Short mmCIF file of C-alpha atoms in Angstrom, two decimals:
data_model
loop_
_atom_site.label_atom_id
_atom_site.label_comp_id
_atom_site.label_asym_id
_atom_site.label_seq_id
_atom_site.Cartn_x
_atom_site.Cartn_y
_atom_site.Cartn_z
CA MET A 470 -129.25 -25.42 16.61
CA THR A 471 -127.05 -27.24 14.08
CA THR A 472 -128.90 -29.20 11.40
CA PRO A 473 -127.64 -32.81 11.28
CA ALA A 474 -125.75 -33.75 8.14
CA PRO A 475 -127.55 -35.92 5.56
CA VAL A 476 -126.68 -39.61 5.53
CA THR A 477 -124.39 -40.73 2.70
CA PRO A 478 -123.53 -44.17 1.30
CA GLN A 479 -119.99 -43.68 2.62
CA ASP A 480 -121.40 -43.17 6.13
CA LEU A 481 -123.02 -46.61 5.89
CA GLY A 482 -119.84 -48.27 4.65
CA ASP A 483 -117.87 -46.62 7.45
CA ALA A 484 -120.44 -47.86 9.98
CA LEU A 485 -120.00 -51.45 8.78
CA ALA A 486 -116.23 -51.09 9.09
CA ALA A 487 -116.68 -49.78 12.66
CA LEU A 488 -118.89 -52.74 13.56
CA ARG A 489 -116.35 -55.22 12.21
CA ASP A 490 -113.56 -53.48 14.14
CA GLY A 491 -115.54 -53.22 17.37
CA ALA A 492 -117.39 -56.59 17.39
CA PRO A 493 -119.98 -55.18 19.83
CA LEU A 494 -121.64 -57.36 22.47
CA VAL A 495 -125.40 -57.21 21.91
CA GLN A 496 -127.89 -58.38 24.54
CA CYS A 497 -131.12 -59.68 23.01
CA LEU A 498 -134.37 -60.02 24.92
CA THR A 499 -136.23 -61.35 21.96
CA ASN A 500 -138.81 -63.57 20.38
CA ILE A 501 -138.23 -67.24 21.29
CA VAL A 502 -139.13 -68.23 17.72
CA VAL A 503 -136.15 -66.33 16.30
CA ALA A 504 -133.49 -66.32 19.01
CA GLY A 505 -131.15 -68.71 17.19
CA TRP A 506 -131.59 -66.97 13.86
CA THR A 507 -130.99 -63.57 15.43
CA ALA A 508 -127.80 -64.79 17.09
CA ASN A 509 -126.55 -66.22 13.79
CA VAL A 510 -127.23 -62.96 11.95
CA LEU A 511 -125.25 -61.02 14.55
CA LEU A 512 -122.37 -63.50 14.38
CA ALA A 513 -122.35 -63.42 10.58
CA VAL A 514 -122.05 -59.65 10.38
CA GLY A 515 -119.32 -59.52 13.05
CA ALA A 516 -121.11 -58.77 16.33
CA ALA A 517 -121.34 -60.90 19.48
CA PRO A 518 -124.84 -61.97 20.62
CA ALA A 519 -125.94 -62.72 24.19
CA MET A 520 -129.48 -63.98 24.81
CA VAL A 521 -129.66 -62.99 28.50
CA ASP A 522 -133.38 -62.52 29.09
CA ASN A 523 -134.17 -63.60 32.65
CA PRO A 524 -134.99 -61.11 35.43
CA HIS A 525 -132.13 -62.33 37.63
CA GLU A 526 -129.42 -61.30 35.15
CA ALA A 527 -130.91 -58.99 32.53
CA GLY A 528 -130.26 -55.73 34.36
CA GLU A 529 -126.73 -56.66 35.34
CA PHE A 530 -125.88 -57.80 31.82
CA ALA A 531 -127.34 -54.69 30.16
CA ALA A 532 -124.73 -52.65 32.01
CA ILE A 533 -122.03 -54.85 30.44
CA ALA A 534 -123.47 -55.10 26.92
CA GLU A 535 -122.70 -52.50 24.29
CA GLY A 536 -126.12 -52.69 22.64
CA LEU A 537 -129.53 -53.94 23.75
CA LEU A 538 -132.53 -55.28 21.81
CA VAL A 539 -135.98 -55.46 23.40
CA ASN A 540 -138.31 -57.40 21.09
CA LEU A 541 -141.97 -58.00 22.03
CA GLY A 542 -142.57 -60.97 19.75
CA THR A 543 -143.30 -63.51 22.50
CA PRO A 544 -143.49 -61.66 25.82
CA TYR A 545 -144.05 -63.46 29.13
CA ASP A 546 -144.37 -62.07 32.65
CA ASP A 547 -140.75 -62.98 33.44
CA THR A 548 -139.35 -61.53 30.22
CA ALA A 549 -141.42 -58.36 30.64
CA ALA A 550 -139.89 -57.93 34.10
CA ALA A 551 -136.45 -58.63 32.64
CA MET A 552 -137.01 -55.98 29.97
CA SER A 553 -137.66 -53.29 32.59
CA LEU A 554 -134.61 -54.37 34.57
CA ALA A 555 -132.49 -54.37 31.41
CA LEU A 556 -133.56 -50.81 30.63
CA THR A 557 -132.50 -49.73 34.11
CA GLY A 558 -129.10 -51.33 33.62
CA ALA A 559 -128.78 -49.87 30.13
CA ALA A 560 -129.65 -46.38 31.35
CA ARG A 561 -127.05 -46.62 34.10
CA ALA A 562 -124.35 -47.62 31.60
CA ARG A 563 -125.69 -45.46 28.73
CA THR A 564 -126.12 -48.55 26.60
CA PRO A 565 -128.11 -47.80 23.42
CA TRP A 566 -131.26 -49.84 23.07
CA VAL A 567 -133.72 -50.77 20.33
CA LEU A 568 -137.43 -51.42 20.79
CA ASP A 569 -139.12 -53.79 18.32
CA PRO A 570 -142.86 -53.50 19.15
CA VAL A 571 -143.99 -56.70 17.45
CA ALA A 572 -147.78 -56.91 16.88
CA VAL A 573 -148.64 -53.93 19.06
CA ALA A 574 -152.26 -52.73 18.86
CA ALA A 575 -153.32 -56.20 17.74
CA LEU A 576 -152.85 -57.33 21.38
CA GLU A 577 -153.60 -55.09 24.36
CA TRP A 578 -151.04 -56.31 26.93
CA ARG A 579 -148.00 -56.01 24.69
CA THR A 580 -149.22 -52.62 23.50
CA SER A 581 -149.34 -51.32 27.07
CA LEU A 582 -145.93 -52.94 27.68
CA ALA A 583 -144.44 -51.11 24.69
CA HIS A 584 -145.70 -47.77 25.99
CA GLN A 585 -144.48 -48.58 29.50
CA LEU A 586 -140.98 -49.37 28.27
CA CYS A 587 -140.82 -46.17 26.24
CA ASP A 588 -141.88 -44.22 29.34
CA GLU A 589 -139.24 -45.96 31.48
CA SER A 590 -136.34 -45.22 29.16
CA ARG A 591 -135.99 -43.37 25.87
CA PRO A 592 -135.35 -45.88 23.07
CA THR A 593 -132.38 -45.09 20.89
CA ILE A 594 -134.23 -46.65 17.95
CA ILE A 595 -137.81 -47.89 17.50
CA ARG A 596 -138.06 -50.39 14.64
CA GLY A 597 -141.23 -51.91 13.25
CA ASN A 598 -143.40 -52.40 10.23
CA ALA A 599 -145.72 -49.58 9.19
CA SER A 600 -148.74 -50.81 11.13
CA GLU A 601 -146.70 -51.33 14.31
CA ILE A 602 -145.27 -47.81 14.10
CA LEU A 603 -148.70 -46.30 13.43
CA ALA A 604 -150.10 -48.29 16.37
CA LEU A 605 -147.67 -46.54 18.71
CA THR A 606 -149.12 -43.23 17.54
CA GLY A 607 -152.70 -44.39 18.26
CA GLY A 608 -153.48 -46.32 15.07
CA PHE A 609 -155.16 -49.69 14.74
CA GLY A 610 -152.12 -51.88 14.00
CA GLY A 611 -151.87 -54.79 11.57
CA ARG A 612 -152.94 -58.40 11.37
CA GLY A 613 -150.69 -59.97 13.99
CA VAL A 614 -147.14 -59.39 12.78
CA GLU A 615 -148.30 -58.50 9.25
CA SER A 616 -148.50 -54.85 8.25
CA LEU A 617 -151.68 -53.55 6.66
CA ASP A 618 -150.08 -50.19 5.93
CA SER A 619 -147.23 -49.00 3.74
CA PRO A 620 -144.05 -47.32 4.99
CA GLU A 621 -145.02 -44.26 2.95
CA ALA A 622 -148.34 -44.04 4.81
CA ALA A 623 -146.49 -44.27 8.12
CA ALA A 624 -143.82 -41.67 7.32
CA GLN A 625 -145.52 -38.71 8.99
CA GLY A 626 -146.48 -40.81 12.01
CA ALA A 627 -142.89 -42.03 12.27
CA MET A 628 -141.61 -38.45 12.32
CA ALA A 629 -144.10 -37.53 15.04
CA LEU A 630 -143.15 -40.60 17.09
CA ALA A 631 -139.45 -39.73 16.71
CA ASP A 632 -140.14 -36.21 17.97
CA ARG A 633 -142.22 -37.49 20.90
CA HIS A 634 -139.58 -39.86 22.22
CA GLN A 635 -136.46 -38.11 20.86
CA SER A 636 -135.65 -41.43 19.20
CA VAL A 637 -134.92 -42.64 15.71
CA VAL A 638 -137.85 -44.49 14.15
CA ALA A 639 -137.27 -47.09 11.42
CA VAL A 640 -140.22 -48.30 9.34
CA SER A 641 -139.51 -51.52 7.46
CA GLY A 642 -141.03 -52.34 4.08
CA PRO A 643 -140.21 -52.52 0.36
CA THR A 644 -138.64 -49.10 0.85
CA ASP A 645 -137.44 -48.64 4.42
CA HIS A 646 -138.00 -45.22 5.99
CA ILE A 647 -135.72 -44.06 8.82
CA THR A 648 -136.20 -40.73 10.60
CA ASP A 649 -135.15 -38.73 13.64
CA GLY A 650 -138.04 -36.30 13.14
CA SER A 651 -136.08 -34.02 10.82
CA ARG A 652 -134.03 -36.24 8.51
CA MET A 653 -135.73 -38.96 6.48
CA VAL A 654 -133.58 -41.71 4.93
CA ARG A 655 -135.11 -44.12 2.40
CA ILE A 656 -133.45 -47.42 1.45
CA SER A 657 -134.84 -49.45 -1.44
CA ASN A 658 -132.75 -52.62 -1.39
CA GLY A 659 -133.97 -56.06 -0.32
CA HIS A 660 -135.99 -58.99 -1.63
CA PRO A 661 -139.50 -60.34 -0.90
CA TRP A 662 -137.96 -63.55 0.49
CA LEU A 663 -136.96 -61.54 3.56
CA THR A 664 -140.65 -61.75 4.48
CA ARG A 665 -140.69 -65.53 3.92
CA VAL A 666 -137.97 -66.30 6.49
CA THR A 667 -139.01 -66.19 10.14
CA GLY A 668 -137.29 -63.36 11.97
CA GLY A 669 -136.08 -61.06 9.20
CA GLY A 670 -137.41 -57.98 10.96
CA CYS A 671 -136.45 -59.24 14.41
CA ALA A 672 -132.87 -59.78 13.26
CA LEU A 673 -132.86 -56.28 11.79
CA GLY A 674 -133.65 -54.87 15.23
CA ALA A 675 -130.66 -56.75 16.64
CA LEU A 676 -128.45 -55.40 13.86
CA MET A 677 -129.60 -51.89 14.71
CA ALA A 678 -128.56 -52.43 18.32
CA ALA A 679 -125.15 -53.65 17.11
CA PHE A 680 -124.61 -50.64 14.88
CA ALA A 681 -125.87 -48.23 17.57
CA ALA A 682 -123.14 -49.63 19.83
CA VAL A 683 -120.41 -48.35 17.51
CA VAL A 684 -122.02 -45.38 15.68
CA PRO A 685 -123.04 -42.30 17.71
CA ASP A 686 -125.56 -41.06 15.10
CA ALA A 687 -128.58 -43.34 15.52
CA VAL A 688 -129.94 -42.44 12.07
CA VAL A 689 -126.71 -43.69 10.54
CA ALA A 690 -126.79 -46.77 12.79
CA ALA A 691 -130.36 -47.71 11.82
CA SER A 692 -129.67 -46.97 8.15
CA ALA A 693 -126.44 -48.99 8.13
CA ALA A 694 -128.18 -51.98 9.71
CA THR A 695 -131.00 -51.78 7.17
CA ALA A 696 -128.62 -51.39 4.26
CA THR A 697 -126.39 -54.26 5.40
CA LEU A 698 -129.30 -56.69 5.70
CA THR A 699 -131.05 -55.66 2.49
CA VAL A 700 -127.97 -55.41 0.27
CA ALA A 701 -126.90 -58.85 1.54
CA ALA A 702 -130.43 -60.06 0.76
CA ASP A 703 -130.08 -58.85 -2.83
CA SER A 704 -126.96 -60.97 -3.25
CA ALA A 705 -128.43 -63.97 -1.42
CA ALA A 706 -131.58 -64.00 -3.55
CA ALA A 707 -129.55 -63.93 -6.76
CA ARG A 708 -128.03 -67.32 -5.92
CA SER A 709 -130.98 -69.01 -4.19
CA ALA A 710 -133.86 -71.18 -5.39
CA GLY A 711 -136.31 -70.22 -2.63
CA PRO A 712 -136.64 -69.10 1.00
CA GLY A 713 -134.76 -72.11 2.42
CA SER A 714 -131.58 -71.69 0.41
CA PHE A 715 -132.00 -67.92 0.68
CA SER A 716 -131.79 -68.02 4.49
CA VAL A 717 -128.50 -69.92 4.35
CA ALA A 718 -127.12 -67.68 1.59
CA LEU A 719 -128.12 -64.59 3.56
CA LEU A 720 -125.87 -65.56 6.47
CA ASP A 721 -123.02 -66.10 4.01
CA GLU A 722 -123.59 -62.73 2.36
CA LEU A 723 -123.74 -60.92 5.70
CA ALA A 724 -120.31 -62.34 6.48
CA LEU A 725 -118.91 -61.55 3.03
CA ILE A 726 -120.23 -58.04 2.43
CA GLN A 727 -117.52 -55.37 2.54
CA PRO A 728 -117.90 -51.71 3.50
CA ALA A 729 -117.01 -50.44 0.01
CA ASP A 730 -119.49 -52.86 -1.56
CA LEU A 731 -122.21 -51.68 0.80
CA ALA A 732 -121.56 -48.03 -0.02
CA GLU A 733 -121.61 -48.78 -3.76
CA ARG A 734 -124.75 -50.88 -3.86
CA VAL A 735 -127.12 -49.26 -1.35
CA ARG A 736 -130.07 -47.50 -3.00
CA LEU A 737 -130.33 -44.47 -0.77
CA SER A 738 -132.56 -41.43 -1.08
#
């Protein structure tokens, strides 16, 4: 069995160039609190968002979309049904999909929903904070959407989860950890204000779906999405006075960042 190549900064720059060239259509079944923000992040980076989340259309649209995000931030009975239908459509069309298991373990129904969705269709990428990722391996979870664990503490659990589902697992935090069970990529860019703007992590899941649409290697896709958001956040924070101006500047920087700049500035290990 061939060992996958390590991820390089140039791989991440090339992934951003591919996203800009391809402008992938990304279907988002996501948190109602962050739907507008998520769409704006996708538009800023060069992707095309579609918030088709009803059970009448979700399955049909997932077969058209090039990437799919399933985010459990504010699940309802209708959206849960739509998520299952979207996974069926995505599987039929081989559309890559990202699971963002927001606040699992803290709440029983969404936890069972996350496991159900993983059983129905293998996620291309599972993205969450450390407590959410540990919760999917049987841990206790965090305080609502807040992590009580560090990405470093979740690294072994993330590798086991990646092996179990044959997925890439991305653990967000001050240093992001991304693994397929064998490779482990660490990215140390970003700014604390990312945690003071509603939907930073949710938008990251959407970016991962966009990159997975154009990059066959899901480790590279998840790493490129993480690097793009966090390197842009570094630039946005440098010219902002606080979280409000930061959120506006972040959209600007996502639109302005260039592949060569991304490759040069990402702190990758």
